[in-house]
């Protein structure tokens, strides 16, 4: 079968660093092609070249055997290549229809925008996707999932033959992922070629037909999905096997550092207790969105618990803690809280690495005391965390996802906390950095720290933790050692509660 | 149902921002003054009010274009004075009036190029332009004086088909602005650019082929041209050139835009909001004068109202 799109020997460098080195990729109609690799492997760059955002330094793009080149994303879309980028590109203050037609609005009489036609066309594109949205809804009113579906509708309306989905599920919950998969299958069955970038193995195996792996800007290989398994894929990506991903579990455990008793986080939920010992990594597992995050955020005061008590290092924490002082209160007791969304909640993206780490060290100082530079502490943390950057003054936003996450963790590790509460330790982080982060958390525990983590990735929870608490319906329904836990067992415990 | 009304009143879910509240405020002031003074709704007072408010309405409408793309234009006050000075140079109106618009267009072009192409912050770019215009104006006309062409005076003070000229001014300005802002691709693109600035998706509009820089430059040109029109209107009222008559208009215009529900971060706002905002300011000053409130207290009250109204416009994060 002939390829619909052929990327041939594409090279691209930014400044001095080579992002892509003679990478070739062929896309076929009616197939979903996974593109995998660690962050910085060049996946996004390759797709941005196909989407007309960047121009290649070398190589050529062919569509149906004819060479094509784009000056901007608009030309790429007109050539039938539609992209849903990681960073969504819809404008929140425009309606769905305005977003879909932006840049080529139909004009009516007297040169004004023909809204009637725009809305009618948009409605039919949305209906094609089975979406029941009014075309004149402002995009700011849509959920993130709906926005992605609208972007896909954009491509359908432009009659695109190639759809690029760059980590579409990073911000979606399980139900929306299912809907997205349905849309992808429908596009595939309609003979479109789809490129799917994701870090989540289960999704790749559920939906894709072929996979191409990149590493350090080079092509590692392209395989039909039937010929690979998760372990061999990871081996292709990092050159090592899955079991090497997680560090060894704890051998000993110390006294209880965090004890939660008879805690109730909803008005009508069952009370529960849990404890985290020194030297342990404890995971909150279960189906997504069943209250794992609510539990953690009840501890920091974002939600108010309805009863129970919390002891940190044997000292009672007076409840309730207020949303404004909760994190600070816990911090003064030696608890570091690492929020889920590093870009929105965790890091100061526009500031250097040094500031991002030092801010937690300054947190203990008097407001009017002279702000020390903590140069050695920061240099030490950066070395220990293996943060790949040109220096401590590098702006965090310019780092890869994995390195950003390490900076965020480094902030608390440098601050000498005893207890770490970590939400989604490796969200949007490549396999290599994942492994490093697991090791950092394990080292922290081995030095006598206690870690409480929650993650959507069950494999990660099983591999990383010592004990798991299964959370369902805003309460803890089971406790199990992670070494013998299975995904099936966790699901079973959650659903049979 | 309750949500429906709440949304309308707070403007949270609309691209037009919070304009219902200032409208209610304007109506409340009118009602209050009607009861207190009796002659508020008399045609001569209303016309007087319109004539007083017209330069501000025109300037603020121009300012709306710039604010919508996340910018600011501080040069409009100076440009108003400059326009009156040009008109009072002496010469035929058919040369002077096009000259005013041409020079204003040039000023807007320089502002726009500085902001969009040279990446100068809008406050700095237009503040620098303000100084330049103030200097040139003072060279042309160090003190108020000269006389403007008769056509200009009659276009403001006269009547046509039984209606005072300021009504026609209002209709023309509003039609032109409505066409540009709400009835053209240009206007939609301004909203798109501003929405991108406010939500951090700066490249989104560019990526779909919107000529971002050119549209931003046009926004500054529009602002300058509206300011020039306001200058012509003012020149017709004061019948001479005055290097200080436009002083403070940039701030009043921004105040009117903000009170009318346009977000200074860009992407949210409307023409009618700005007109309402300008009317609120005019009514306040007209009303307080009728009630013999001292001008100093008036200024303080206007500041308080600006703070109050803008504080009520804080929007949800996702909704801009």
Coordinates of C-alpha atoms in Angstrom, one line a residue, chain A residues 126 142 211 230 256:
Chain A
X126 CA -19.8 19.1 15.2
X142 CA -16.0 24.2 27.2
X211 CA 4.6 2.6 16.2
X230 CA 5.3 -2.6 26.5
X256 CA 4.7 6.5 61.9

